[in-house]
Short mmCIF file of C-alpha atoms and ligand atoms in Angstrom, two decimals:
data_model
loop_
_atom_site.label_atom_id
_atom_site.label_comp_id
_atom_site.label_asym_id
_atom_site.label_seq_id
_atom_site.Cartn_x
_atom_site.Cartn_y
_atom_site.Cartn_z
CA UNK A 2 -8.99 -6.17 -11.50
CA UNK A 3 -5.58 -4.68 -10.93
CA UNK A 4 -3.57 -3.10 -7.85
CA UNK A 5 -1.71 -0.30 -9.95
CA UNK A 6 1.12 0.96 -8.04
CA UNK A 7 2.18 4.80 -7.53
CA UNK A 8 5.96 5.13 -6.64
CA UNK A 9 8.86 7.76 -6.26
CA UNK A 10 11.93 7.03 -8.20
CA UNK A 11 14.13 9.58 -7.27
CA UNK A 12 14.77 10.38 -3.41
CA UNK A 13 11.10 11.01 -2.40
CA UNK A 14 9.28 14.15 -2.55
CA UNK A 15 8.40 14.14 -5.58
CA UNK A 16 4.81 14.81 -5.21
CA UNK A 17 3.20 11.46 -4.63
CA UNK A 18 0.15 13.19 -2.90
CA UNK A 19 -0.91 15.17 -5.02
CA UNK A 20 -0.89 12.79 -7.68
CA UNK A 21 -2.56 10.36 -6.32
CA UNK A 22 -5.12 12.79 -5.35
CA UNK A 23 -5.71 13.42 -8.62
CA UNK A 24 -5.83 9.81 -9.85
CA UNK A 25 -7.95 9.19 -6.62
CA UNK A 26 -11.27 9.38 -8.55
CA UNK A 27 -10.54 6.85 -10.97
CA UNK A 28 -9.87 3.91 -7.77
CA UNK A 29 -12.17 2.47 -5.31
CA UNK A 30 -9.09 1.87 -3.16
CA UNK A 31 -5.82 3.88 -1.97
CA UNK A 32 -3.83 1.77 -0.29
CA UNK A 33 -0.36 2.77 1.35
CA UNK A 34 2.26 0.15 1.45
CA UNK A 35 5.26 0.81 3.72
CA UNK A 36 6.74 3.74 5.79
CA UNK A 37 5.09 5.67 7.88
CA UNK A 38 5.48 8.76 9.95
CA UNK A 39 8.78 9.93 7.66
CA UNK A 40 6.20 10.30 4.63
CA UNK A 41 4.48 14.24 4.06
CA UNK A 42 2.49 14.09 1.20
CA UNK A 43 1.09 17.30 0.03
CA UNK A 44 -2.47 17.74 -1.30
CA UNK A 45 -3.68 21.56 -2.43
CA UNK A 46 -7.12 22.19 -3.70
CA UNK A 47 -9.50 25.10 -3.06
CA UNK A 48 -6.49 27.24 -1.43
CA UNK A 49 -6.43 24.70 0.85
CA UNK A 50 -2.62 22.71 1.64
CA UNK A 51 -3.18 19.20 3.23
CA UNK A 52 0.06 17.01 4.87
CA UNK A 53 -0.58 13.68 5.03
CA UNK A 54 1.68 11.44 6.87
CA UNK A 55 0.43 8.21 7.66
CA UNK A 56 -3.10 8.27 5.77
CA UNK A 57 -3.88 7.84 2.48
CA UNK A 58 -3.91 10.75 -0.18
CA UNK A 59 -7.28 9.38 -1.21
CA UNK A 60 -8.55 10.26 1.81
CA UNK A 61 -9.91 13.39 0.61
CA UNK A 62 -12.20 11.24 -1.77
CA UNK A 63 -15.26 10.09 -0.10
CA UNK A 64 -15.68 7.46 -2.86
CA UNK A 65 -12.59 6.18 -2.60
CA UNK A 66 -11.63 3.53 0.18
CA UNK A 67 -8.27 4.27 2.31
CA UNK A 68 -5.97 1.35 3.62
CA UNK A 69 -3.27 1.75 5.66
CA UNK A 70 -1.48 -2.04 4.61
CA UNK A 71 0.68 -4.47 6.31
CA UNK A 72 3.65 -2.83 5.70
CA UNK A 73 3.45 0.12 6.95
CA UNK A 74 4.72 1.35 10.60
CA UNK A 75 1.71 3.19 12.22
CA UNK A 76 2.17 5.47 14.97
CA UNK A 77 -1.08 5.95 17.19
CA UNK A 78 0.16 9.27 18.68
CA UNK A 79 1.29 10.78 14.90
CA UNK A 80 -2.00 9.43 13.91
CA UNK A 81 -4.34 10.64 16.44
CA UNK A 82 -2.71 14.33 15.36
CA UNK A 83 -3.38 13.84 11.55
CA UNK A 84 -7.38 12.68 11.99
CA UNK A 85 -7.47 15.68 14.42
CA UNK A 86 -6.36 18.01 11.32
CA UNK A 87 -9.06 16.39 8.96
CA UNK A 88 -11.82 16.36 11.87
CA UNK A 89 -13.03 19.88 10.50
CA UNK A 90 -13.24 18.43 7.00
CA UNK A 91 -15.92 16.34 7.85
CA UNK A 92 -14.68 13.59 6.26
CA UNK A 93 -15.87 10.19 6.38
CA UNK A 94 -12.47 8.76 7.69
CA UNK A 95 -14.36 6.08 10.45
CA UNK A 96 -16.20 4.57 7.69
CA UNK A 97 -13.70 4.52 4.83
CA UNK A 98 -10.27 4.23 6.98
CA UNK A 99 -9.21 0.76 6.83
CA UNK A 100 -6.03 -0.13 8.95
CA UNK A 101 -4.27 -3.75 8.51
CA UNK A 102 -4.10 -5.16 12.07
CA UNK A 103 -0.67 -6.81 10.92
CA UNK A 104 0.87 -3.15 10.63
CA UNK A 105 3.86 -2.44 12.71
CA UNK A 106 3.57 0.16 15.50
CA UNK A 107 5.95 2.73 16.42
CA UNK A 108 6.21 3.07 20.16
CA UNK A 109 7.25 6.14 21.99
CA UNK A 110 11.15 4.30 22.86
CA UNK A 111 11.54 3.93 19.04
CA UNK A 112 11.66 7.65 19.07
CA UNK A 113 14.49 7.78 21.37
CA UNK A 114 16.49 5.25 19.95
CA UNK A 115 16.48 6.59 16.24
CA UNK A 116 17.70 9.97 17.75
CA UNK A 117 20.25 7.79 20.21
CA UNK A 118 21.26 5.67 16.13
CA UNK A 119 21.68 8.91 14.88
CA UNK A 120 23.63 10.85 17.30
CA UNK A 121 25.99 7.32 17.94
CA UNK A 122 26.77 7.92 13.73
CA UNK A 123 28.28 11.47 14.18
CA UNK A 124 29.67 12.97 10.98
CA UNK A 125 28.08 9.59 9.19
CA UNK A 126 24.42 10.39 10.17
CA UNK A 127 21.70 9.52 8.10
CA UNK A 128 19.54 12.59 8.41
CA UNK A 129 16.98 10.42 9.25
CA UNK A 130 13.15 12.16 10.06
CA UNK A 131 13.91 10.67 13.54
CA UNK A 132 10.25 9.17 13.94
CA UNK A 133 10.86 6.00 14.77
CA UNK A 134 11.19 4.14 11.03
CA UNK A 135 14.62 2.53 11.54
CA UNK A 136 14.04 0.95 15.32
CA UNK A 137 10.25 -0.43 14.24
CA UNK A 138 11.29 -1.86 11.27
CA UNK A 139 14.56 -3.74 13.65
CA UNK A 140 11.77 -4.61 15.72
CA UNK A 141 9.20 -6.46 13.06
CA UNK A 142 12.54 -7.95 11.32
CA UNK A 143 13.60 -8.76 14.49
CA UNK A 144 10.31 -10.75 15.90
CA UNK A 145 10.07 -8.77 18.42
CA UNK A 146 7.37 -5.91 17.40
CA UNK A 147 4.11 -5.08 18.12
CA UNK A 148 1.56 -4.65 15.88
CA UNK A 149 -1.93 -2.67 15.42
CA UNK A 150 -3.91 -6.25 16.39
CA UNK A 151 -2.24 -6.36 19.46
CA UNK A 152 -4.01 -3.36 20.64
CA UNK A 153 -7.16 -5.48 20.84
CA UNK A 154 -5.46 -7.96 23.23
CA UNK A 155 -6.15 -7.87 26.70
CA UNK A 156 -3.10 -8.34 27.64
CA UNK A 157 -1.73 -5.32 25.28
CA UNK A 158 0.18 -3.43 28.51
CA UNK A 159 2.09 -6.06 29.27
CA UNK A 160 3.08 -6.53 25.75
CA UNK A 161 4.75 -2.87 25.39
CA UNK A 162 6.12 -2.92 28.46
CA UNK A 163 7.70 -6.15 27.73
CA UNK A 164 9.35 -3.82 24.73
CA UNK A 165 9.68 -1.11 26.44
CA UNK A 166 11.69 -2.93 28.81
CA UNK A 167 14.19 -4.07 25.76
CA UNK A 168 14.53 -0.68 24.41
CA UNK A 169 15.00 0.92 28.18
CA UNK A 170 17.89 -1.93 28.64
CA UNK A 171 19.80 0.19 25.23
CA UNK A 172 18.39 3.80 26.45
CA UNK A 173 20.02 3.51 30.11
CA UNK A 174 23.29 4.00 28.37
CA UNK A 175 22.42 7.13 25.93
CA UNK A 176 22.63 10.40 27.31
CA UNK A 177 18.83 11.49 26.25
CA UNK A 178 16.70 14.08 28.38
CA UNK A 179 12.34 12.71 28.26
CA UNK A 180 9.64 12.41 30.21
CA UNK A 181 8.86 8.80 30.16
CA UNK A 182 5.44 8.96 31.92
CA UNK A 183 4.32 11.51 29.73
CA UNK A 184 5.33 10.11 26.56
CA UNK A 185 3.69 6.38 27.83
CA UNK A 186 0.12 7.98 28.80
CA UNK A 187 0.06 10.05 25.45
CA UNK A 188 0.81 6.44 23.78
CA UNK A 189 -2.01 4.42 25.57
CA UNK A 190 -4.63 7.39 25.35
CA UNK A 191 -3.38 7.69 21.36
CA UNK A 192 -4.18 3.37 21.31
CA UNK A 193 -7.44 3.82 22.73
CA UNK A 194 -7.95 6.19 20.02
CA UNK A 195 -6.69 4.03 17.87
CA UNK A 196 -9.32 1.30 18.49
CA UNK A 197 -12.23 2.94 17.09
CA UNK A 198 -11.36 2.73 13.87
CA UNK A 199 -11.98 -0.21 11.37
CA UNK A 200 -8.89 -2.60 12.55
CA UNK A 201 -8.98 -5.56 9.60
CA UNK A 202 -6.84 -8.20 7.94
CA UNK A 203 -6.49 -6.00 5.11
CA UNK A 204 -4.72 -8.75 2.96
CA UNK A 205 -8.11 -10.28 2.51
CA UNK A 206 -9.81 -7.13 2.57
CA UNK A 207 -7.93 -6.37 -0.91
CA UNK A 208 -8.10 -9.69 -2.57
CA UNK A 209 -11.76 -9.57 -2.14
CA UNK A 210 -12.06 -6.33 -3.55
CA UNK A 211 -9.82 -7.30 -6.44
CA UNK A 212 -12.38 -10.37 -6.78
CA UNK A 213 -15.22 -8.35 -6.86
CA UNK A 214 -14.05 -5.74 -9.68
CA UNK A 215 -12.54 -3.00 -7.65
CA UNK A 216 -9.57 -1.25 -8.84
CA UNK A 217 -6.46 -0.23 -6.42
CA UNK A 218 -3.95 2.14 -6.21
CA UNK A 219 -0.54 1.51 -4.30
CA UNK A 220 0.38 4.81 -2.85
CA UNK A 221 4.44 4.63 -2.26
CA UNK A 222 6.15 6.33 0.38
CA UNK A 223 9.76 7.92 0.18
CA UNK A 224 11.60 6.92 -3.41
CA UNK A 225 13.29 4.13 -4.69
CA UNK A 226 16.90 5.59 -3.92
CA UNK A 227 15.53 5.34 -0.48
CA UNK A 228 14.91 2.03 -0.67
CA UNK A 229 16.08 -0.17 1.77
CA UNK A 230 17.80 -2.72 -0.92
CA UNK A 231 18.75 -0.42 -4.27
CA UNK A 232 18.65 2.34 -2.36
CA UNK A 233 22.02 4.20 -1.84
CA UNK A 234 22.71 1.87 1.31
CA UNK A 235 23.11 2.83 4.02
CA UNK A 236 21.84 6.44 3.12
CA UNK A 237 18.38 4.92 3.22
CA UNK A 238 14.96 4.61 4.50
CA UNK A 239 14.59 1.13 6.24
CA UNK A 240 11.41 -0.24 4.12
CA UNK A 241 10.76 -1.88 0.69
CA UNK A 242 9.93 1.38 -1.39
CA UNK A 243 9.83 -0.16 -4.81
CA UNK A 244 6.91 -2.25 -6.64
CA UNK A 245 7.74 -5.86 -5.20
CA UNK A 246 7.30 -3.45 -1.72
CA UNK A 247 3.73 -3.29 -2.84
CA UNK A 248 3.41 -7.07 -3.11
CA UNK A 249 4.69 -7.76 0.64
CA UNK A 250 3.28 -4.56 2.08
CA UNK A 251 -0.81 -5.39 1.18
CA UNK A 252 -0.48 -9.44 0.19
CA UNK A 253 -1.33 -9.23 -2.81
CA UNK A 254 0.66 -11.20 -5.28
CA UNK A 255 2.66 -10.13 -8.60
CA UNK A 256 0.33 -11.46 -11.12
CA UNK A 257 -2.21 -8.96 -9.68
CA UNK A 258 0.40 -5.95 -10.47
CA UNK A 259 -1.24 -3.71 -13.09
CA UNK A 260 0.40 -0.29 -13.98
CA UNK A 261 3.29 1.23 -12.13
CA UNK A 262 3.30 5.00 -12.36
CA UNK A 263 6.62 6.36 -11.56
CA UNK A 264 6.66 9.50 -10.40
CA UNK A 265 9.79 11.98 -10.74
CA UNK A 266 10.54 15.85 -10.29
CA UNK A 267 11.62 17.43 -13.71
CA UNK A 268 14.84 17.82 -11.11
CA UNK A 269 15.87 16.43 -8.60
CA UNK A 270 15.89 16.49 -4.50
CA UNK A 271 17.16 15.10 -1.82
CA UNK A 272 16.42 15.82 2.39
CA UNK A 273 19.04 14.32 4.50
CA UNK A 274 22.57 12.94 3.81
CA UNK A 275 23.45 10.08 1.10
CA UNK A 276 25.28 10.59 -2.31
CA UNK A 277 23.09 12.92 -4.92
CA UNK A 278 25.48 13.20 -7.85
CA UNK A 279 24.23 16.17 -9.74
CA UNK A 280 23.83 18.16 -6.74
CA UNK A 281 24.19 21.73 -7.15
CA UNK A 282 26.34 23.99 -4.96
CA UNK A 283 25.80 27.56 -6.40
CA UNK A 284 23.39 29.93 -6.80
CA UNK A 285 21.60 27.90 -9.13
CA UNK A 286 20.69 25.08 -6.70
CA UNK A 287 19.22 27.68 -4.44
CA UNK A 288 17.58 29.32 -7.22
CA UNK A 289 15.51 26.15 -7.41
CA UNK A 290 15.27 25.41 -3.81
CA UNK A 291 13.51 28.60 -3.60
CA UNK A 292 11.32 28.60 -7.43
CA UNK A 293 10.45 24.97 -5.97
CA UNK A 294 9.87 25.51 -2.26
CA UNK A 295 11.73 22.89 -1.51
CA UNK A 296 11.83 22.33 2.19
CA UNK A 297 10.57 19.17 4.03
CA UNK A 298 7.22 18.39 3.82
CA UNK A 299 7.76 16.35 7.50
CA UNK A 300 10.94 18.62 9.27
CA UNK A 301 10.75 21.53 7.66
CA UNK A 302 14.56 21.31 6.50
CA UNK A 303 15.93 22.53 3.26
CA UNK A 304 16.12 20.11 0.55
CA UNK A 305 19.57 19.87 -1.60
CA UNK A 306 18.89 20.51 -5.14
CA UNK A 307 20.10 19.61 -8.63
CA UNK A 308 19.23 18.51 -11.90
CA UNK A 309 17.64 15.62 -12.96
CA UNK A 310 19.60 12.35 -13.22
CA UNK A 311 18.96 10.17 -15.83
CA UNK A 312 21.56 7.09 -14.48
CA UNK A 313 19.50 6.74 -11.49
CA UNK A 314 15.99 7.34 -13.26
CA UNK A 315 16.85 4.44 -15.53
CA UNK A 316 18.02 2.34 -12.66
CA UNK A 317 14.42 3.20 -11.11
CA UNK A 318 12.36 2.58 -14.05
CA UNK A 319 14.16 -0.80 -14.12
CA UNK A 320 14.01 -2.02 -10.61
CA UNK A 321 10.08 -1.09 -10.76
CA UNK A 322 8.64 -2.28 -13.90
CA UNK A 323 7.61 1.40 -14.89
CA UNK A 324 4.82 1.63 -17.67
CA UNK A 325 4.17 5.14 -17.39
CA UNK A 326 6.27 8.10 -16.11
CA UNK A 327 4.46 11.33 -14.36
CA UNK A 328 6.67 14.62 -14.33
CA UNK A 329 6.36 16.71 -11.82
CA UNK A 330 7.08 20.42 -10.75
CA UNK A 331 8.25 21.64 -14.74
CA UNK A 332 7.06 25.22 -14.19
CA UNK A 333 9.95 25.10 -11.39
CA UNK A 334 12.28 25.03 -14.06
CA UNK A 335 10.90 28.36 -15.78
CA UNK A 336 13.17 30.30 -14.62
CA UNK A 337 16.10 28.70 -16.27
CA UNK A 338 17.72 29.29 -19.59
CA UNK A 339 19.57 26.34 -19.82
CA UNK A 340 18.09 22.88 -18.33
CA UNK A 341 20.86 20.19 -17.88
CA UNK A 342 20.35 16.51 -18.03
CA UNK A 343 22.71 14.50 -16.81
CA UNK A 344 22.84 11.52 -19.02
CA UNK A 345 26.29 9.74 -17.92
CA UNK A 346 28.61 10.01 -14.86
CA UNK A 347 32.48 9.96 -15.53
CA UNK A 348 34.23 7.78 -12.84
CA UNK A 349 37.45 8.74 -11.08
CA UNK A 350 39.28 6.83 -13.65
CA UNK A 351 38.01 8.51 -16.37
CA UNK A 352 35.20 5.81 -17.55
CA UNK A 353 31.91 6.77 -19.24
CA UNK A 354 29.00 4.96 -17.49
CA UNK A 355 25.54 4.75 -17.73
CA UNK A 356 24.99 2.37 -14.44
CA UNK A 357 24.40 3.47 -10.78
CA UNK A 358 28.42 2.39 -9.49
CA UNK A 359 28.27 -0.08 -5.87
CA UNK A 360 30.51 2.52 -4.23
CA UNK A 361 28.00 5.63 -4.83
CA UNK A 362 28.84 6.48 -1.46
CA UNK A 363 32.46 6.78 -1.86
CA UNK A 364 32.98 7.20 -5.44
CA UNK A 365 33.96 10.71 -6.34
CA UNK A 366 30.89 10.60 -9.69
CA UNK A 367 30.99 13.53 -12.51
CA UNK A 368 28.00 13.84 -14.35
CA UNK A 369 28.47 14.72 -17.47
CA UNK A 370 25.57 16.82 -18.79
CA UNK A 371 23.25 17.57 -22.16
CA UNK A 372 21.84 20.89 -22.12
CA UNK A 373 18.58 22.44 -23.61
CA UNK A 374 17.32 25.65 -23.76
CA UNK A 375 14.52 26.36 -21.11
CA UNK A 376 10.84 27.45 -21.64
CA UNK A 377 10.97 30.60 -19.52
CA UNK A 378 7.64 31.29 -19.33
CA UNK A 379 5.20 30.59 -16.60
CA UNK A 380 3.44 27.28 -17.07
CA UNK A 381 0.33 27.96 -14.66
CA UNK A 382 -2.96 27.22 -16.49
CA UNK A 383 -1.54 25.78 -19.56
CA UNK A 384 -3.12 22.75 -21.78
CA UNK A 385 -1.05 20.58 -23.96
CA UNK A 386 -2.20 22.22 -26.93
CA UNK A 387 -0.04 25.34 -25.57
CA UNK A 388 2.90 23.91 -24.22
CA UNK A 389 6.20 26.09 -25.34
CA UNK A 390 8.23 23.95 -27.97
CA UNK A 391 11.23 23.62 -25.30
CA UNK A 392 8.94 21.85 -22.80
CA UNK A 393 8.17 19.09 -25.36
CA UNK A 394 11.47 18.80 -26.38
CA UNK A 395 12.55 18.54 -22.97
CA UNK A 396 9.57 15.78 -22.43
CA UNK A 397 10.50 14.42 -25.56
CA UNK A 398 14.43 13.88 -25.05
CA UNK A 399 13.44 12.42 -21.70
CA UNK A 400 10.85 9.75 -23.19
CA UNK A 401 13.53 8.97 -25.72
CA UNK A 402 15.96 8.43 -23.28
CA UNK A 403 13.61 6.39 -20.61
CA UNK A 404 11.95 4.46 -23.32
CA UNK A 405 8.16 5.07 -21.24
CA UNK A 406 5.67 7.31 -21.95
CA UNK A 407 5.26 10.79 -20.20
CA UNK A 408 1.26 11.01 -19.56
CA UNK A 409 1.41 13.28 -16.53
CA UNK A 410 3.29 17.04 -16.33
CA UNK A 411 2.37 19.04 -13.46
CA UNK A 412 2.27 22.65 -13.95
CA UNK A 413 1.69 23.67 -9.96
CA UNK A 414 0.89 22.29 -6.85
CA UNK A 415 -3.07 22.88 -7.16
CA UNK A 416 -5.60 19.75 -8.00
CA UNK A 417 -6.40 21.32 -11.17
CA UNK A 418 -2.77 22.19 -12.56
CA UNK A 419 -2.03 18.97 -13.87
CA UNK A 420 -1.84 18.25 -18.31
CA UNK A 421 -2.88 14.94 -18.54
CA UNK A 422 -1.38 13.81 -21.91
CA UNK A 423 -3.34 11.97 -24.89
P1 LIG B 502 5.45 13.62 -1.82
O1 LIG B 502 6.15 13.28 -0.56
O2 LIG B 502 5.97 12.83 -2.97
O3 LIG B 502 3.96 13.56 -1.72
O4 LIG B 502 5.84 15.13 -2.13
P2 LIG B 502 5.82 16.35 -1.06
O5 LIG B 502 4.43 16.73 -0.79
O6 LIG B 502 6.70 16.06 0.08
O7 LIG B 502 6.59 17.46 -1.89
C1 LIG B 502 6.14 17.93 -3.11
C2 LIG B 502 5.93 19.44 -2.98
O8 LIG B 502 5.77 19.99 -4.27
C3 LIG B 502 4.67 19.80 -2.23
O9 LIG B 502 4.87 21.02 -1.56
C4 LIG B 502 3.64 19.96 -3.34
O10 LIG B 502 2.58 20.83 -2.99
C5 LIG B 502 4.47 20.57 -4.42
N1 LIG B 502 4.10 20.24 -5.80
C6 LIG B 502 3.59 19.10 -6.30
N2 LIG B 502 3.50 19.17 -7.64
C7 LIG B 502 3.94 20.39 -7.98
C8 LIG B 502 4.12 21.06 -9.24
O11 LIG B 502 3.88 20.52 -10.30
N3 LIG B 502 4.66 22.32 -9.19
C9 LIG B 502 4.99 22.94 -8.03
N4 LIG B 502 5.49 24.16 -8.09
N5 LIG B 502 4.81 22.34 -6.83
C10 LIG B 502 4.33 21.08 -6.82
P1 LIG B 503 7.97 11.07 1.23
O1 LIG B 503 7.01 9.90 1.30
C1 LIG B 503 12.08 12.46 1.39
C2 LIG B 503 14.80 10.34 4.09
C3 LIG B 503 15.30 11.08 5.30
C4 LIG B 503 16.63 10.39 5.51
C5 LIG B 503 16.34 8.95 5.12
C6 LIG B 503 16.01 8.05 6.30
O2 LIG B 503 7.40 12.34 1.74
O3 LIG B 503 8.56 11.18 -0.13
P2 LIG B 503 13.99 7.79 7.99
O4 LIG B 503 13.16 8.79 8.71
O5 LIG B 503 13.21 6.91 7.08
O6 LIG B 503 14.86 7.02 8.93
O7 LIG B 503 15.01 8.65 7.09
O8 LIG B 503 15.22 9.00 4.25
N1 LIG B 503 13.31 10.31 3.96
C7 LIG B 503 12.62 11.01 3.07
N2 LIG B 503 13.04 11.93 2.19
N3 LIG B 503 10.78 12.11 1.44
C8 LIG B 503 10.36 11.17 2.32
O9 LIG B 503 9.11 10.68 2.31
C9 LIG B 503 11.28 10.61 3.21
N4 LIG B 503 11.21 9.69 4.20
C10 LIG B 503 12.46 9.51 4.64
O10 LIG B 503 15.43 12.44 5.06
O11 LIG B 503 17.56 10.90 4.58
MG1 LIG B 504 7.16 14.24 1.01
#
């Protein structure tokens, strides 16, 4: 069988969990691939809302298997929080919770130096969820990390300390107020935690269960304008976010690729600083900040707003092999009378272009729009069959302009609100 992989293309957010809660059913394994603690991925079903951060939106699914992969950067303390929010679920997550023992941890010191990165950039700050991603992911590309297997080692103290040491040698000259013994016994009790849970080499875990007939789902974290190479550098998140980040992040190799569902907001978002060219300023960006809820699923802080971006969905769809596109959050856009698409930008000197420009960051970018007239109706509960004409067109114009199918819309954030399209 297949790995089918589930990915953001615009700047994360755009509703990953829930999705592939829905699709959860139809997999005998969710597997994340990379990130980590940045990630909030929002699940809502019986009026209850569910923020996952580091486990698997199939969780929920006691069918499905849950693997946290090889790329990922796990940390014990976030994750001893998140299994203590499921514990009154009664979920099965010490049977089907799978964690790759060649993940990356994320140590309390990684903490301190993302906030000391951050604060060093001043004005230039990446707005980064300041939970460690940057200064792990230094660490593994630097040979000098520590991973889940090295929990089992009996010689595991020595081994943080040994990087705690390297990270103290940086720290001594930050000006940063913590409580280092607190922070290292909450670490080691959050390890011991930790070790009762199934601790495998998940890249054989998966290619067996490929051999035997099971099918897989890639769940992606962040987007892939986040992503660490096509991202919008250095406004980024420091890990692989796009398919071939699927590949590396669970071993399994390209040929076993099946679909790639890319997931996008009928809008756009963005949480933390970088280039967003179709931003919006006025009333109408916080129009849909508030229709959408739009504030961090992780930090709580306001995401920008503006409409969507077909440049830099094109440029996703691209970079990931997309065969089918999901479309999130259209009842947001209700309560608009005119939808824009932005279909072009207009450089500085003047030029039409459909491409994503190298100097994104710098490059003063117009977008020049299309506009369509908006549904303005409420969307909850509705079936294909009574979509308002302006919603198809809208779908419509975008799977023109894509060139891949549109089988998902979401209508809300529920389970159930979700047109799956013949
Ligand atoms: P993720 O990181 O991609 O999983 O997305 P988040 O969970 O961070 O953000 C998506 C937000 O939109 C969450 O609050 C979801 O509950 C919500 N959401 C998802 N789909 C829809 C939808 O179709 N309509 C509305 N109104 N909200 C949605
Ligand atoms: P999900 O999986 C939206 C953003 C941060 C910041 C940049 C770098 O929920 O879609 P980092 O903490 O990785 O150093 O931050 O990336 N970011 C996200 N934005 N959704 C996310 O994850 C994000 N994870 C990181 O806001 O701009
Ligand atoms: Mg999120």
């Amino acid at each position: 069988m297949k790995v089918d992989v589930l990915l953001g293309l615009q700047w994360g957010d755009e509703g990953k969990g829930k999705i592939v809660d829905v699709l959860a059913p139809k997999y005998d394994v969710v597997a994340r691939f990379q990130g980590g603690p940045n990630a909030g991925h929002t699940l809502e079903f019986d009026g209850i809302k569910h923020v996952l951060h580091q486990i698997p939106s199939g969780i929920f699914r006691a069918k499905t298997k849950n693997v946290i992969g090889n790329g990922v950067v796990l940390d014990p303390i976030v994750f001893k929080t998140e299994i203590g929010k499921l514990e009154k679920f009664n979920l099965e997550v010490r049977s089907n919770l799978y964690i790759s023992k060649k993940a990356t941890l994320i140590i309390p010191t990684h903490r301190l130096l993302d906030q000391a990165q951050e604060a060093a950039k001043g004005i230039n700050k990446i707005g980064s969820t300041l939970k460690g991603i940057g200064p792990s992911y230094q660490d593994k590309i630097g040979r000098q990390g520590l991973r889940v297997g090295d929990v089992l080692s009996p010689n595991f103290k020595e081994k943080f300390k040994k990087l705690v040491d390297l990270h103290f040698d940086i720290l001594k000259n930050v000006e940063l107020t913590y409580n280092w013994p607190e922070l290292e016994a909450q670490f080691l009790d959050a390890v011991d935690f930790l070790k009762q849970f199934k601790l495998i080499d998940s890249e054989y875990f998966l290619n067996q269960e490929l051999k035997s007939g099971a099918t897989i789902l890639a769940e992606g974290a962040q987007g892939s304008l986040l992503d660490i190479d096509f991202g919008s550098y250095p406004f980024v998140t420091s890990s692989s976010t796009v398919t071939a980040g699927a590949c590396t992040g669970l071993g399994v190799a390209p040929s076993h690729i099946g679909e790639v569902y890319g997931i996008f907001k009928a809008y756009s978002t963005r949480v933390g600083s970088g280039p967003f060219p179709t931003e919006l300023f006025d009333e109408e960006g916080e129009r849909m900040r508030k229709e959408g809820n739009e504030f961090g699923s992780t930090t709580g802080r306001p995401r920008r707003c503006g409409w969507i971006d077909l440049p830099a969905l094109k440029y996703s769809i691209m970079i990931n092999g997309v065969t089918q596109l999901l479309m999130m959050k259209a009842d947001v856009l209700s309560i608009f009378q005119t939808i824009k698409i932005c279909t072009k930008y207009q450089l500085i000197d003047g030029t039409l272009t459909e491409f994503l420009p190298y100097e994104l960051v710098n490059e003063k970018i117009i977008p020049i729009y299309t506009e369509m007239k908006g549904w303005q109706i409420p969307l909850t509960g509705i079936k294909e069959e009574n979509m308002p004409v302006e919603l198809s067109d809208y779908i419509s114009f975008l799977e023109r302009e894509l060139q891949v199918p549109i089988t998902i819309v979401s209508t809300g954030p529920d389970r159930t609100q979700t047109i799956i399209r013949k």
